[in-house]
PDB file of C-alpha atoms and ligand atoms in Angstrom:
ATOM      1  CA  MET S  14       7.581-170.830 -62.440  1.00 57.00           C
ATOM      2  CA  ALA S  15       5.172-168.971 -64.893  1.00 76.00           C
ATOM      3  CA  GLY S  16       5.253-170.473 -68.080  1.00 84.00           C
ATOM      4  CA  ASN S  17       6.236-169.142 -71.820  1.00 97.00           C
ATOM      5  CA  ARG S  18       3.562-170.091 -74.149  1.00 98.00           C
ATOM      6  CA  THR S  19      -0.148-168.870 -74.407  1.00 98.00           C
ATOM      7  CA  PHE S  20      -3.191-169.744 -76.769  1.00 98.00           C
ATOM      8  CA  THR S  21      -5.079-167.101 -78.649  1.00 98.00           C
ATOM      9  CA  MET S  22      -7.992-166.360 -81.267  1.00 98.00           C
ATOM     10  CA  ILE S  23      -8.909-163.706 -83.269  1.00 99.00           C
ATOM     11  CA  LYS S  24     -12.508-164.216 -83.148  1.00 98.00           C
ATOM     12  CA  PRO S  25     -15.220-164.140 -85.705  1.00 98.00           C
ATOM     13  CA  ASP S  26     -16.099-160.265 -85.378  1.00 98.00           C
ATOM     14  CA  ALA S  27     -12.375-159.347 -85.647  1.00 98.00           C
ATOM     15  CA  VAL S  28     -11.749-161.112 -88.763  1.00 98.00           C
ATOM     16  CA  GLU S  29     -15.027-159.855 -90.308  1.00 98.00           C
ATOM     17  CA  ASN S  30     -13.875-156.207 -89.624  1.00 98.00           C
ATOM     18  CA  GLY S  31     -10.590-156.856 -91.435  1.00 98.00           C
ATOM     19  CA  HIS S  32      -8.500-156.381 -87.987  1.00 98.00           C
ATOM     20  CA  ILE S  33      -6.315-159.488 -88.400  1.00 98.00           C
ATOM     21  CA  GLY S  34      -3.319-157.769 -89.585  1.00 98.00           C
ATOM     22  CA  ALA S  35      -3.576-154.767 -87.304  1.00 98.00           C
ATOM     23  CA  ILE S  36      -4.073-157.488 -84.307  1.00 98.00           C
ATOM     24  CA  LEU S  37      -1.128-159.622 -85.276  1.00 98.00           C
ATOM     25  CA  GLU S  38       1.143-156.382 -85.725  1.00 98.00           C
ATOM     26  CA  GLN S  39       0.275-155.430 -82.145  1.00 98.00           C
ATOM     27  CA  ILE S  40       1.064-159.029 -80.773  1.00 98.00           C
ATOM     28  CA  ASN S  41       4.328-159.139 -82.431  1.00 98.00           C
ATOM     29  CA  ALA S  42       5.341-155.686 -81.552  1.00 98.00           C
ATOM     30  CA  SER S  43       4.489-156.440 -78.137  1.00 98.00           C
ATOM     31  CA  GLY S  44       7.164-159.308 -77.645  1.00 98.00           C
ATOM     32  CA  PHE S  45       5.360-162.431 -78.713  1.00 98.00           C
ATOM     33  CA  ARG S  46       6.874-165.065 -81.288  1.00 98.00           C
ATOM     34  CA  ILE S  47       4.165-166.937 -83.246  1.00 98.00           C
ATOM     35  CA  VAL S  48       4.587-170.566 -82.757  1.00 97.00           C
ATOM     36  CA  ALA S  49       2.024-171.922 -84.795  1.00 98.00           C
ATOM     37  CA  MET S  50      -1.093-170.132 -86.704  1.00 98.00           C
ATOM     38  CA  LYS S  51      -3.829-170.931 -89.051  1.00 98.00           C
ATOM     39  CA  LEU S  52      -7.502-169.532 -90.329  1.00 98.00           C
ATOM     40  CA  THR S  53      -9.868-171.794 -89.204  1.00 98.00           C
ATOM     41  CA  GLN S  54     -13.719-172.444 -88.400  1.00 98.00           C
ATOM     42  CA  MET S  55     -14.686-173.875 -85.490  1.00 98.00           C
ATOM     43  CA  SER S  56     -17.698-176.587 -85.639  1.00 98.00           C
ATOM     44  CA  LYS S  57     -20.769-176.462 -82.943  1.00 98.00           C
ATOM     45  CA  ARG S  58     -18.972-179.238 -81.560  1.00 98.00           C
ATOM     46  CA  ASP S  59     -15.578-177.635 -81.397  1.00 98.00           C
ATOM     47  CA  ALA S  60     -17.152-174.607 -79.681  1.00 98.00           C
ATOM     48  CA  GLU S  61     -19.110-176.432 -77.312  1.00 98.00           C
ATOM     49  CA  GLN S  62     -15.855-178.553 -76.333  1.00 97.00           C
ATOM     50  CA  PHE S  63     -13.206-175.687 -76.159  1.00 97.00           C
ATOM     51  CA  TYR S  64     -15.998-173.588 -73.876  1.00 96.00           C
ATOM     52  CA  ALA S  65     -17.195-176.634 -71.719  1.00 96.00           C
ATOM     53  CA  ILE S  66     -16.058-174.668 -68.572  1.00 95.00           C
ATOM     54  CA  HIS S  67     -18.804-172.017 -69.286  1.00 96.00           C
ATOM     55  CA  LYS S  68     -21.673-174.486 -70.452  1.00 97.00           C
ATOM     56  CA  GLU S  69     -24.184-173.532 -67.664  1.00 98.00           C
ATOM     57  CA  ARG S  70     -23.975-169.819 -68.202  1.00 98.00           C
ATOM     58  CA  PRO S  71     -26.988-167.917 -69.730  1.00 98.00           C
ATOM     59  CA  PHE S  72     -24.556-166.625 -72.681  1.00 97.00           C
ATOM     60  CA  PHE S  73     -23.273-170.474 -73.718  1.00 98.00           C
ATOM     61  CA  GLY S  74     -25.593-170.751 -76.881  1.00 98.00           C
ATOM     62  CA  GLU S  75     -24.827-167.304 -77.975  1.00 98.00           C
ATOM     63  CA  LEU S  76     -21.017-168.063 -77.364  1.00 98.00           C
ATOM     64  CA  VAL S  77     -21.221-170.937 -79.105  1.00 98.00           C
ATOM     65  CA  GLU S  78     -23.282-169.257 -82.133  1.00 98.00           C
ATOM     66  CA  PHE S  79     -20.940-166.203 -82.297  1.00 98.00           C
ATOM     67  CA  MET S  80     -17.499-168.640 -82.290  1.00 98.00           C
ATOM     68  CA  THR S  81     -18.872-170.602 -85.199  1.00 98.00           C
ATOM     69  CA  ARG S  82     -20.208-168.112 -87.407  1.00 98.00           C
ATOM     70  CA  GLY S  83     -17.144-167.727 -89.363  1.00 98.00           C
ATOM     71  CA  PRO S  84     -13.353-168.135 -89.596  1.00 98.00           C
ATOM     72  CA  ILE S  85     -11.181-167.513 -86.451  1.00 98.00           C
ATOM     73  CA  VAL S  86      -7.066-166.776 -86.593  1.00 99.00           C
ATOM     74  CA  ALA S  87      -6.042-169.708 -84.016  1.00 99.00           C
ATOM     75  CA  ALA S  88      -2.330-169.054 -82.760  1.00 99.00           C
ATOM     76  CA  ILE S  89       0.095-170.411 -80.084  1.00 98.00           C
ATOM     77  CA  LEU S  90       2.166-167.579 -79.136  1.00 98.00           C
ATOM     78  CA  GLU S  91       5.721-167.664 -76.642  1.00 98.00           C
ATOM     79  CA  LYS S  92       7.051-164.812 -74.579  1.00 98.00           C
ATOM     80  CA  ASP S  93       8.304-164.882 -71.020  1.00 98.00           C
ATOM     81  CA  ASN S  94       5.133-164.553 -68.752  1.00 97.00           C
ATOM     82  CA  ALA S  95       2.959-165.235 -71.834  1.00 98.00           C
ATOM     83  CA  VAL S  96      -0.272-166.115 -70.301  1.00 98.00           C
ATOM     84  CA  GLU S  97      -0.248-163.063 -67.926  1.00 98.00           C
ATOM     85  CA  ASP S  98       1.305-160.360 -70.240  1.00 98.00           C
ATOM     86  CA  PHE S  99      -1.108-161.367 -73.274  1.00 98.00           C
ATOM     87  CA  ARG S 100      -4.180-161.174 -71.020  1.00 98.00           C
ATOM     88  CA  THR S 101      -2.832-157.455 -70.192  1.00 98.00           C
ATOM     89  CA  LEU S 102      -2.442-156.797 -73.826  1.00 98.00           C
ATOM     90  CA  ILE S 103      -6.050-157.721 -74.660  1.00 98.00           C
ATOM     91  CA  GLY S 104      -7.875-155.921 -71.969  1.00 98.00           C
ATOM     92  CA  ALA S 105     -10.792-156.759 -69.793  1.00 98.00           C
ATOM     93  CA  THR S 106     -13.505-159.248 -71.199  1.00 98.00           C
ATOM     94  CA  ASN S 107     -16.089-156.342 -71.429  1.00 98.00           C
ATOM     95  CA  PRO S 108     -14.407-153.407 -73.909  1.00 97.00           C
ATOM     96  CA  ALA S 109     -16.198-151.332 -71.719  1.00 97.00           C
ATOM     97  CA  GLU S 110     -13.863-151.583 -69.046  1.00 98.00           C
ATOM     98  CA  ALA S 111     -10.634-152.701 -71.065  1.00 98.00           C
ATOM     99  CA  ALA S 112      -7.479-150.407 -70.498  1.00 98.00           C
ATOM    100  CA  GLU S 113      -6.676-147.553 -73.183  1.00 98.00           C
ATOM    101  CA  GLY S 114      -4.538-149.167 -75.955  1.00 98.00           C
ATOM    102  CA  THR S 115      -5.681-152.538 -75.257  1.00 98.00           C
ATOM    103  CA  ILE S 116      -6.765-154.970 -78.292  1.00 98.00           C
ATOM    104  CA  ARG S 117     -10.512-155.135 -76.864  1.00 98.00           C
ATOM    105  CA  LYS S 118     -10.235-151.365 -76.304  1.00 98.00           C
ATOM    106  CA  LYS S 119      -9.420-151.005 -80.048  1.00 98.00           C
ATOM    107  CA  TYR S 120     -11.185-153.981 -81.662  1.00 98.00           C
ATOM    108  CA  ALA S 121     -14.131-155.369 -79.458  1.00 98.00           C
ATOM    109  CA  THR S 122     -17.543-154.156 -80.143  1.00 95.00           C
ATOM    110  CA  SER S 123     -19.106-155.781 -77.069  1.00 98.00           C
ATOM    111  CA  ILE S 124     -18.807-158.463 -74.109  1.00 98.00           C
ATOM    112  CA  GLY S 125     -19.968-161.044 -76.194  1.00 97.00           C
ATOM    113  CA  GLU S 126     -18.066-160.107 -79.607  1.00 98.00           C
ATOM    114  CA  ASN S 127     -14.765-159.162 -77.918  1.00 98.00           C
ATOM    115  CA  ALA S 128     -12.272-159.772 -80.535  1.00 98.00           C
ATOM    116  CA  VAL S 129      -9.545-161.938 -79.319  1.00 98.00           C
ATOM    117  CA  HIS S 130      -9.365-165.044 -76.939  1.00 98.00           C
ATOM    118  CA  GLY S 131      -6.380-165.484 -74.335  1.00 98.00           C
ATOM    119  CA  SER S 132      -5.881-168.222 -72.172  1.00 98.00           C
ATOM    120  CA  ASP S 133      -6.173-167.898 -68.453  1.00 97.00           C
ATOM    121  CA  SER S 134      -3.676-170.436 -67.378  1.00 97.00           C
ATOM    122  CA  ASP S 135      -0.495-172.258 -68.299  1.00 97.00           C
ATOM    123  CA  GLU S 136      -2.406-175.344 -68.029  1.00 97.00           C
ATOM    124  CA  ASN S 137      -5.147-174.331 -70.435  1.00 97.00           C
ATOM    125  CA  ALA S 138      -2.726-172.706 -72.585  1.00 98.00           C
ATOM    126  CA  LEU S 139      -1.338-176.289 -73.465  1.00 97.00           C
ATOM    127  CA  ILE S 140      -4.784-177.842 -73.520  1.00 97.00           C
ATOM    128  CA  GLU S 141      -6.219-175.174 -76.190  1.00 98.00           C
ATOM    129  CA  GLY S 142      -2.879-175.167 -78.300  1.00 98.00           C
ATOM    130  CA  ASP S 143      -3.001-178.798 -78.375  1.00 97.00           C
ATOM    131  CA  PHE S 144      -6.725-178.554 -79.302  1.00 97.00           C
ATOM    132  CA  HIS S 145      -6.208-176.551 -82.283  1.00 98.00           C
ATOM    133  CA  PHE S 146      -2.427-177.618 -83.293  1.00 98.00           C
ATOM    134  CA  SER S 147      -0.890-181.123 -83.956  1.00 98.00           C
ATOM    135  CA  GLY S 148       2.966-181.282 -82.629  1.00 96.00           C
ATOM    136  CA  ARG S 149       4.419-181.234 -86.156  1.00 97.00           C
ATOM    137  CA  GLU S 150       2.154-177.697 -86.623  1.00 98.00           C
ATOM    138  CA  GLN S 151       3.991-176.164 -83.374  1.00 97.00           C
ATOM    139  CA  PHE S 152       7.132-174.316 -83.908  1.00 96.00           C
TER     140      PHE S 152
HETATM  141  P1  ATP N   3     -11.814-165.578 -73.629  1.00 86.79           P
HETATM  142  O1  ATP N   3     -11.930-166.782 -72.870  1.00 86.79           O
HETATM  143  O2  ATP N   3     -12.655-165.475 -74.708  1.00 86.79           O
HETATM  144  O3  ATP N   3     -10.196-165.145 -73.548  1.00 86.79           O
HETATM  145  P2  ATP N   3     -12.292-164.091 -71.025  1.00 86.79           P
HETATM  146  O4  ATP N   3     -11.231-164.995 -70.242  1.00 86.79           O
HETATM  147  O5  ATP N   3     -11.856-162.651 -70.846  1.00 86.79           O
HETATM  148  O6  ATP N   3     -12.404-164.347 -72.682  1.00 86.79           O
HETATM  149  P3  ATP N   3     -14.414-165.792 -70.165  1.00 86.79           P
HETATM  150  O7  ATP N   3     -15.010-165.118 -68.642  1.00 86.79           O
HETATM  151  O8  ATP N   3     -13.592-166.850 -70.409  1.00 86.79           O
HETATM  152  O9  ATP N   3     -13.717-164.122 -70.405  1.00 86.79           O
HETATM  153  O10 ATP N   3     -15.559-165.631 -71.344  1.00 86.79           O
HETATM  154  C1  ATP N   3     -15.445-166.328 -72.533  1.00 86.79           C
HETATM  155  C2  ATP N   3     -16.234-165.700 -73.609  1.00 86.79           C
HETATM  156  O11 ATP N   3     -17.345-165.693 -73.342  1.00 86.79           O
HETATM  157  C3  ATP N   3     -16.015-163.897 -73.715  1.00 86.79           C
HETATM  158  O12 ATP N   3     -14.774-163.625 -73.921  1.00 86.79           O
HETATM  159  C4  ATP N   3     -17.132-163.640 -74.324  1.00 86.79           C
HETATM  160  O13 ATP N   3     -16.629-163.635 -75.491  1.00 86.79           O
HETATM  161  C5  ATP N   3     -18.097-164.650 -73.662  1.00 86.79           C
HETATM  162  N1  ATP N   3     -18.918-163.915 -72.482  1.00 86.79           N
HETATM  163  C6  ATP N   3     -18.486-163.750 -71.588  1.00 86.79           C
HETATM  164  N2  ATP N   3     -19.316-163.025 -70.507  1.00 86.79           N
HETATM  165  C7  ATP N   3     -20.177-163.215 -71.465  1.00 86.79           C
HETATM  166  C8  ATP N   3     -21.534-162.334 -70.913  1.00 86.79           C
HETATM  167  N3  ATP N   3     -21.685-161.876 -69.957  1.00 86.79           N
HETATM  168  N4  ATP N   3     -22.624-162.106 -72.100  1.00 86.79           N
HETATM  169  C9  ATP N   3     -22.078-162.577 -73.460  1.00 86.79           C
HETATM  170  N5  ATP N   3     -21.018-163.019 -73.568  1.00 86.79           N
HETATM  171  C10 ATP N   3     -20.178-163.564 -72.405  1.00 86.79           C
HETATM  172 MG1   MG N   4     -11.702-167.068 -70.625  1.00 86.79          MG
END
């Protein structure tokens, strides 16, 4: 059975460009409930741990540099079929390939600076949510 929670980050590019409000509005309008949320900045160590799965990829250094250069909005979201539905809402990793109307199509600038993160599995949604939030910060 599909889980009902996912984890997201509004990445530094979208925060810098003033898109927090518009992105949260679209997330709300798409039926997700906010379970946890905060403005925070990841340290190099945080980003290396969070994206450890990509550590052998050529873009890893660039990814860590980008994700730590300014604040992000971290949030846990709830909805039926949350992981899959949120990935549909944000669109493809590369905004050039993202469907019309998706968050990345509207707000991402490149494959590296792509405005939002969305968990890729129920298991990772739990790990990533717990990485950023304690139990008493999750409602
Ligand atoms: P995310 O995990 O952030 O939701 P994703 O699941 O769509 O994105 P992943 O393959 O997990 O994509 O890549 C993680 C992140 O690494 C991407 O969102 C992007 O910021 C960066 N990235 C991925 N591929 C590239 C690339 N070819 N060049 C530069 N950065 C990349
Ligand atoms: Mg991913």
